[in-house]
Coordinates of C-alpha atoms in Angstrom, one line a residue:
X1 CA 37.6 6.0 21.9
X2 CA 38.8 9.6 22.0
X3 CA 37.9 11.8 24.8
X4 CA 37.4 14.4 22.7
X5 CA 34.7 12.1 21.2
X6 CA 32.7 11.8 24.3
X7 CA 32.4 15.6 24.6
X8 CA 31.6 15.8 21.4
X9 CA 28.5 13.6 21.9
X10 CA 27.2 14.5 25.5
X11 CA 24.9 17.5 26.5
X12 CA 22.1 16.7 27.8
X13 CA 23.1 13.0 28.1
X14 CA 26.2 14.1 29.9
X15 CA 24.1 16.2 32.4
X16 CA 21.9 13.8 33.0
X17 CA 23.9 10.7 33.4
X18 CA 25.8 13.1 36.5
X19 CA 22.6 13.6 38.0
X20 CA 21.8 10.4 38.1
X21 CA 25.1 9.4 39.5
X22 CA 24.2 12.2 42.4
X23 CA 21.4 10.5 43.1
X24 CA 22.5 7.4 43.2
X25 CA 25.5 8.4 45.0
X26 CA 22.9 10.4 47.7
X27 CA 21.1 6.6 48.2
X28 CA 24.2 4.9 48.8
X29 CA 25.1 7.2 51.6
X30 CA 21.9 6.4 53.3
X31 CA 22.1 3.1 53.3
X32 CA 23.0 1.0 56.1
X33 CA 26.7 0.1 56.6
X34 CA 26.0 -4.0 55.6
X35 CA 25.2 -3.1 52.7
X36 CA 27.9 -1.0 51.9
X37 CA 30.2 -3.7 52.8
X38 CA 29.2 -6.2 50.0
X39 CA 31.9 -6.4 47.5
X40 CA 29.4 -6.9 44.6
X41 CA 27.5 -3.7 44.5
X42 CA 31.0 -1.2 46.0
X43 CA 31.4 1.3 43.4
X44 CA 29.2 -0.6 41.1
X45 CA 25.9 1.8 40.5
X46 CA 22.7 0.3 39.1
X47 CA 23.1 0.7 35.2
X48 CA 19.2 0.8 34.6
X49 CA 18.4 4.4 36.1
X50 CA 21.9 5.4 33.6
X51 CA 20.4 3.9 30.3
X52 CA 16.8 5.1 31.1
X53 CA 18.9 9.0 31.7
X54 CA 20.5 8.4 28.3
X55 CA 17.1 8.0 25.8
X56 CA 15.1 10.9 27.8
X57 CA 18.3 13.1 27.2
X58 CA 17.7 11.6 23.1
X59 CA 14.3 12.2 23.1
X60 CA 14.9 15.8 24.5
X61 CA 16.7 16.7 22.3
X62 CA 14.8 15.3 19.4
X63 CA 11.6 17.0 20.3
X64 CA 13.1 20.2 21.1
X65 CA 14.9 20.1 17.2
X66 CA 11.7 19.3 15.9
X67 CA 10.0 22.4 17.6
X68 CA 12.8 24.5 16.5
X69 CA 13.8 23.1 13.1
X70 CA 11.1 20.8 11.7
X71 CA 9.7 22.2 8.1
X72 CA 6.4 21.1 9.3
X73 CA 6.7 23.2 12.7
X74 CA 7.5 26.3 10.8
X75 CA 5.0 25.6 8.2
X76 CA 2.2 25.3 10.8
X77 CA 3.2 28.5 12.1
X78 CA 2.9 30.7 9.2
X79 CA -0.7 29.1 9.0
X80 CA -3.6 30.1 10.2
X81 CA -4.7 27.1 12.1
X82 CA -5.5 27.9 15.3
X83 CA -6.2 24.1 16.9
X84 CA -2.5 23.3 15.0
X85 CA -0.4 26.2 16.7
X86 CA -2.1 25.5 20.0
X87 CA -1.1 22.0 19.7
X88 CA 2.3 23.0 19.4
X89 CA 2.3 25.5 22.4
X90 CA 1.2 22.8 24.4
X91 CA 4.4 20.2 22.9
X92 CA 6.5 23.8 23.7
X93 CA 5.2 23.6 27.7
X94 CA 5.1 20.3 27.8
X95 CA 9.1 19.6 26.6
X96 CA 10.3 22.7 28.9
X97 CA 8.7 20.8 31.9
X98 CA 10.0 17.8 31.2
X99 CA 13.8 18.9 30.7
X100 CA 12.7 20.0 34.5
X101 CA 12.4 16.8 35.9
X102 CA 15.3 15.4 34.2
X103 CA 17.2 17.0 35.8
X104 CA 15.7 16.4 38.7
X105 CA 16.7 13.2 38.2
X106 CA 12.7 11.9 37.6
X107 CA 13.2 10.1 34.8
X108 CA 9.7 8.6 34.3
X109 CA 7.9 11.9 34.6
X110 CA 10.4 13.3 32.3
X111 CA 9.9 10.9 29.4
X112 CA 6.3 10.8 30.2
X113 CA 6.1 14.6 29.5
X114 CA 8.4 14.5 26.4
X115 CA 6.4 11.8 24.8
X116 CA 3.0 13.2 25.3
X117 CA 5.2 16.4 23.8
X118 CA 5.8 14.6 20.5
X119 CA 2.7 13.0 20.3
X120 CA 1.1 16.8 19.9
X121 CA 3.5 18.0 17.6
X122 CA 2.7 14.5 15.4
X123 CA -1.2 15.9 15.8
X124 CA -0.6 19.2 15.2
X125 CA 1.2 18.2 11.8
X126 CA -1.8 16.2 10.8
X127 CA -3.9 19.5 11.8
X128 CA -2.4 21.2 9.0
X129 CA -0.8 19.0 5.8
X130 CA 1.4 19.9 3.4
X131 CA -0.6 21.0 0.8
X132 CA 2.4 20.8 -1.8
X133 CA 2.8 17.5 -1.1
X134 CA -0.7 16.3 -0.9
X135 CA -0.8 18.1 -4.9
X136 CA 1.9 16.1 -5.7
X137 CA 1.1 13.0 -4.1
X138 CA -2.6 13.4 -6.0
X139 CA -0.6 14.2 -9.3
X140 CA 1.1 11.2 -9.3
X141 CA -1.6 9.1 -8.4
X142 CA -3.6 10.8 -11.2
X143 CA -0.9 10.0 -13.8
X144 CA -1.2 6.3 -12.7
X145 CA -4.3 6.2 -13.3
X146 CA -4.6 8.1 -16.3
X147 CA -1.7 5.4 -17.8
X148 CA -3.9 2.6 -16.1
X149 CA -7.1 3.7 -18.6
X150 CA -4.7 3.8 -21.4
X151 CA -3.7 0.0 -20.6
X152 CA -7.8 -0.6 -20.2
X153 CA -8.5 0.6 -23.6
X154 CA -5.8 -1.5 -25.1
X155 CA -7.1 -4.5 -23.3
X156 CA -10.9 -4.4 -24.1
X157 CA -9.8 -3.3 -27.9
X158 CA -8.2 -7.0 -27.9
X159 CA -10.1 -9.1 -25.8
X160 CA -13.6 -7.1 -28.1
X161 CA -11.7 -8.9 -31.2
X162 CA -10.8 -12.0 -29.5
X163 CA -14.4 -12.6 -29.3
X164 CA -15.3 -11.5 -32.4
X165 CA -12.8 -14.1 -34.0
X166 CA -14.3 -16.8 -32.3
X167 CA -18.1 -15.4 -32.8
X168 CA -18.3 -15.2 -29.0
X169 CA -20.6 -12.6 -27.9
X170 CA -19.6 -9.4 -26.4
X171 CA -20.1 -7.7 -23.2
X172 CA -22.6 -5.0 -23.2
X173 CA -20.2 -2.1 -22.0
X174 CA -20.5 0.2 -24.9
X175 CA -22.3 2.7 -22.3
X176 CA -19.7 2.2 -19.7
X177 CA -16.3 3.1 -22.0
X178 CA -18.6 6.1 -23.3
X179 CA -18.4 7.3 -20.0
X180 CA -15.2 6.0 -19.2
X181 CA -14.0 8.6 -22.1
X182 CA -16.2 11.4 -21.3
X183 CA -14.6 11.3 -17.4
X184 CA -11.1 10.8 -18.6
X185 CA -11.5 14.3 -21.4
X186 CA -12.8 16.3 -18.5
X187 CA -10.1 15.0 -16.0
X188 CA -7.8 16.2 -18.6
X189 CA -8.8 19.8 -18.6
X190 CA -8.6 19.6 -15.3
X191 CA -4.8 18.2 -14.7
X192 CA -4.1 21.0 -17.8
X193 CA -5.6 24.0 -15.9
X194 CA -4.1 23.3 -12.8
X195 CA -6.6 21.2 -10.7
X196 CA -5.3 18.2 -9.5
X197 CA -7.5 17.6 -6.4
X198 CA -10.7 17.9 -9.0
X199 CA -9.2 16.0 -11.6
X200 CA -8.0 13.2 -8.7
X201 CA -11.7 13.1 -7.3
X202 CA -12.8 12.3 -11.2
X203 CA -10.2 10.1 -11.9
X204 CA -10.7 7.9 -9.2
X205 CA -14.5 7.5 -10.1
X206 CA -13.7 6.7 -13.5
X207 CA -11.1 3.9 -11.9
X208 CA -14.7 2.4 -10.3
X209 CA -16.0 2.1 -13.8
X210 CA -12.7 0.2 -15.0
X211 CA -13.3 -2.2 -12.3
X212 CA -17.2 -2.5 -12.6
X213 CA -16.5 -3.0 -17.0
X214 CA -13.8 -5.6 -16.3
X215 CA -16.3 -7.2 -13.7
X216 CA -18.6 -7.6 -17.1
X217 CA -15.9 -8.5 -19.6
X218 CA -15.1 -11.7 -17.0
X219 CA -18.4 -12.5 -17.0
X220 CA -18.6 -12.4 -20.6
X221 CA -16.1 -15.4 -20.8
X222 CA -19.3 -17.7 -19.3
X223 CA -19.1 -20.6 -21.8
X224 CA -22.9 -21.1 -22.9
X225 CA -22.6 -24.7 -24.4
X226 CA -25.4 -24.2 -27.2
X227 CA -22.5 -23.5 -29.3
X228 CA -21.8 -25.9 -31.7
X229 CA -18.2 -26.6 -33.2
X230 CA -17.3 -28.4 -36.2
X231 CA -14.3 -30.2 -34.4
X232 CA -12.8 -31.3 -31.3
X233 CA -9.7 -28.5 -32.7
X234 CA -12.6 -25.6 -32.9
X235 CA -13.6 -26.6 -29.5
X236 CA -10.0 -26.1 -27.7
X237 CA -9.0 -23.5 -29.6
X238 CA -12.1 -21.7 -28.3
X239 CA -11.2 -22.6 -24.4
X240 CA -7.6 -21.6 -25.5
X241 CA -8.9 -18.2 -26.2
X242 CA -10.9 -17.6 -23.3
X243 CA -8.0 -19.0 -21.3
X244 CA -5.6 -16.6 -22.9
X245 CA -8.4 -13.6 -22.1
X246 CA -8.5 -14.4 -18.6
X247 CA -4.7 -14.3 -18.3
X248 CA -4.3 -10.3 -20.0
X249 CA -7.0 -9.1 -17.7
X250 CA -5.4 -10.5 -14.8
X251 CA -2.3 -7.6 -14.6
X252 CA -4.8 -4.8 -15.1
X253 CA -7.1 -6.1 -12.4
X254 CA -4.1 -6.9 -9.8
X255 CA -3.2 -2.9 -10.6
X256 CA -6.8 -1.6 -10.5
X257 CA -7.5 -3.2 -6.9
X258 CA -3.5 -3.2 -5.2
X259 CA -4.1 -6.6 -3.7
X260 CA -2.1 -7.4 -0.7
X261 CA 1.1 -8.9 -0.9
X262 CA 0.1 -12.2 0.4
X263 CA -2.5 -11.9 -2.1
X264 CA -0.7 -11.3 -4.9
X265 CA 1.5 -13.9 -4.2
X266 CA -1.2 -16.3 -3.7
X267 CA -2.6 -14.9 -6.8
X268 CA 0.6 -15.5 -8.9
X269 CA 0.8 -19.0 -8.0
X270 CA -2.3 -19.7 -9.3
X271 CA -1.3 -17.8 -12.4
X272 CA 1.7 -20.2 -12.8
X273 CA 0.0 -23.1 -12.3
X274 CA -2.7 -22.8 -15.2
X275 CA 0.2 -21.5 -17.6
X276 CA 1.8 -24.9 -16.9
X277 CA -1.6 -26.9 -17.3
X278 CA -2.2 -25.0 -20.4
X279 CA 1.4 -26.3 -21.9
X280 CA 0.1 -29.7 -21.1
X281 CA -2.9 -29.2 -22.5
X282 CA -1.5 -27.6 -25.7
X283 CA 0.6 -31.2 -25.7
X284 CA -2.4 -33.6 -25.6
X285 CA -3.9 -32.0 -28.4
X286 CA -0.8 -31.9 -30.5
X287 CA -0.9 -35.9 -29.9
X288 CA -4.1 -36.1 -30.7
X289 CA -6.1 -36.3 -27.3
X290 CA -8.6 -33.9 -27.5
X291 CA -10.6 -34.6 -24.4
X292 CA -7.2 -34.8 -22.2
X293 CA -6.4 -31.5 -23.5
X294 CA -9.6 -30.1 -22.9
X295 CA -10.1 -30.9 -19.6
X296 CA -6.6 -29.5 -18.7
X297 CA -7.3 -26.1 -20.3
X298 CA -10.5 -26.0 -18.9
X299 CA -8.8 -26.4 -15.5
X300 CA -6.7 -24.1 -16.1
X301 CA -8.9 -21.6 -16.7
X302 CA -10.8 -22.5 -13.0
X303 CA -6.8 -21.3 -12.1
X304 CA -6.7 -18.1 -13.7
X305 CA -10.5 -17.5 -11.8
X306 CA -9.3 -18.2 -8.4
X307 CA -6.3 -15.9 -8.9
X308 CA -8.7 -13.0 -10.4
X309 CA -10.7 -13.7 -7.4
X310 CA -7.3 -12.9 -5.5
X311 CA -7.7 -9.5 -7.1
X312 CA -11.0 -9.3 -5.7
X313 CA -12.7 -9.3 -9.3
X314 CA -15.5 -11.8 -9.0
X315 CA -16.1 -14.7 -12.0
X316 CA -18.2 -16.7 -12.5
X317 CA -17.3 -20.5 -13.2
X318 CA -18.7 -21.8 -16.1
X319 CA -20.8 -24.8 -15.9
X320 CA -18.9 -27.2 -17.8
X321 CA -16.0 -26.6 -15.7
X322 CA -17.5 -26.3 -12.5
X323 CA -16.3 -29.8 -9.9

């Protein structure tokens, strides 16, 4: 490595690591001339104080940029919160004191203080957010959720005619998507003159209605077995629908909640699963077992229920189905 390297890297390192050196210099002296005689520690200094030296001099100098350069630093003082700039005062003292003891050669004090130090100015930040980027974080999330109604409306407009076309009867959420709409038009106004925060606080209650109306559309897809079919092929194409439902609402409701990973993985599995029992179900029937293939699709629905129940959207199992 070039020298010129080194130098270009040192500061307070540099200083440091020669004070340490000193010091450890000073304690050899003092020690008793046995010591000094064993071949293993001559001219071999302790390399622990040396490394410890090193990340106080990087956290130094670290916290001192931060205090001098950070965007949120600056933007706390041209604010008029008082707890904030106090905090940073005290990460000001606190750093000044500890570049003290470092080169005192106190190493532990030192990173002590200059931790403590960056622990404030972390608080102080908090004291006083970015108010441009909370707007913009809350603009985003209100344009997810905006696009997330969209894909709501789409769904219950197809899974309303689904049931319709197999005279299944429909949940009673006409109330609920009245309000849904009446929610989403004033959030509008809102995001259009300018207030995000408002339109966010509106648009996240209207996200507790999409959950509690696909809550009642699941339960809608209870099988009440008064029904009477013509045909073991009226029957399973009856369980095919409902299976087919179960499967469009389960996106929407894994983006509604934002599962865990583990529990969207968990809840993906399960989705895989039923689609392969529902191919082997579709199978059966086209050679003619009907009860085979009914069982399986009916099992596959129990599927596409546990992994809704991943997305924390309870459903009920319907009797005949139920082991």
């Amino acid at each position: 490595m070039k020298p010129a390297s080194r130098r270009t890297r040192c500061g307070w390192g540099t200083r440091l690591l020669a004070g340490a050196l000193c010091v450890a210099g000073a304690v050899h002296a003092a020690e008793p001339a046995g010591d000094a005689a064993r071949p293993e520690a001559a001219g071999k200094p302790d390399a622990k104080p040396h490394a410890r030296a090193l990340v106080l001099g990087h956290k130094l100098r670290l916290t001192q940029q931060q205090l001098a350069q950070s965007p949120s630093v600056k933007r706390i003082l041209l604010s008029d919160n008082a707890l904030a700039k106090d905090a940073l005062t005290q990460a000001q003292q606190l750093v000044d004191q500890a570049v003290i003891e470092a080169a005192a050669g106190n190493i532990d004090a030192g990173t002590l203080l200059v931790d403590e130090s960056l622990r404030l100015i972390v608080t102080a930040s908090r004291m006083a957010p970015d108010t441009q980027l909370l707007e913009a974080q809350e603009r985003q999330h209100n344009t997810e959720l905006r696009e997330a109604i969209r894909t709501f409306h789409l769904l219950h407009s197809n899974f309303s005619n689904r049931l319709a076309a197999i005279n299944a009867p429909a949940p009673e959420v006409d109330s609920d998507m009245a309000r849904l709409d009446t929610m989403t038009r004033q959030a509008d106004a809102l995001i259009a003159s300018g207030q995000q925060h408002e339109a966010h606080v509106l648009l996240s209650s209207a996200h507790l209605i999409v959950v509690s109306t696909l809550n009642k559309m699941l339960m809608s897809q209870t099988i009440v077995y008064d029904l009477k079919f013509d045909s073991p092929a009226d029957e399973f194409q009856h369980e095919l629908a409902k299976n087919i439902g179960l499967e469009e609402l389960l996106p929407l409701a894994l983006q509604q909640v934002k599962v865990t990973r583990g529990a969207a993985d968990l809840s993906d599995r399960y989705l895989q699963h039923g689609r392969a029992l529902r191919s082997t179900a579709q199978q059966q029937v086209q050679s003619g077992d009907y009860a085979a293939g009914l069982k399986s699709i009916q099992e596959a629905s129990v599927l596409l229920q546990h992994a809704l129940r991943m997305a924390g959207v309870a459903v009920p199992q319907s009797p005949e189905i139920t082991r």
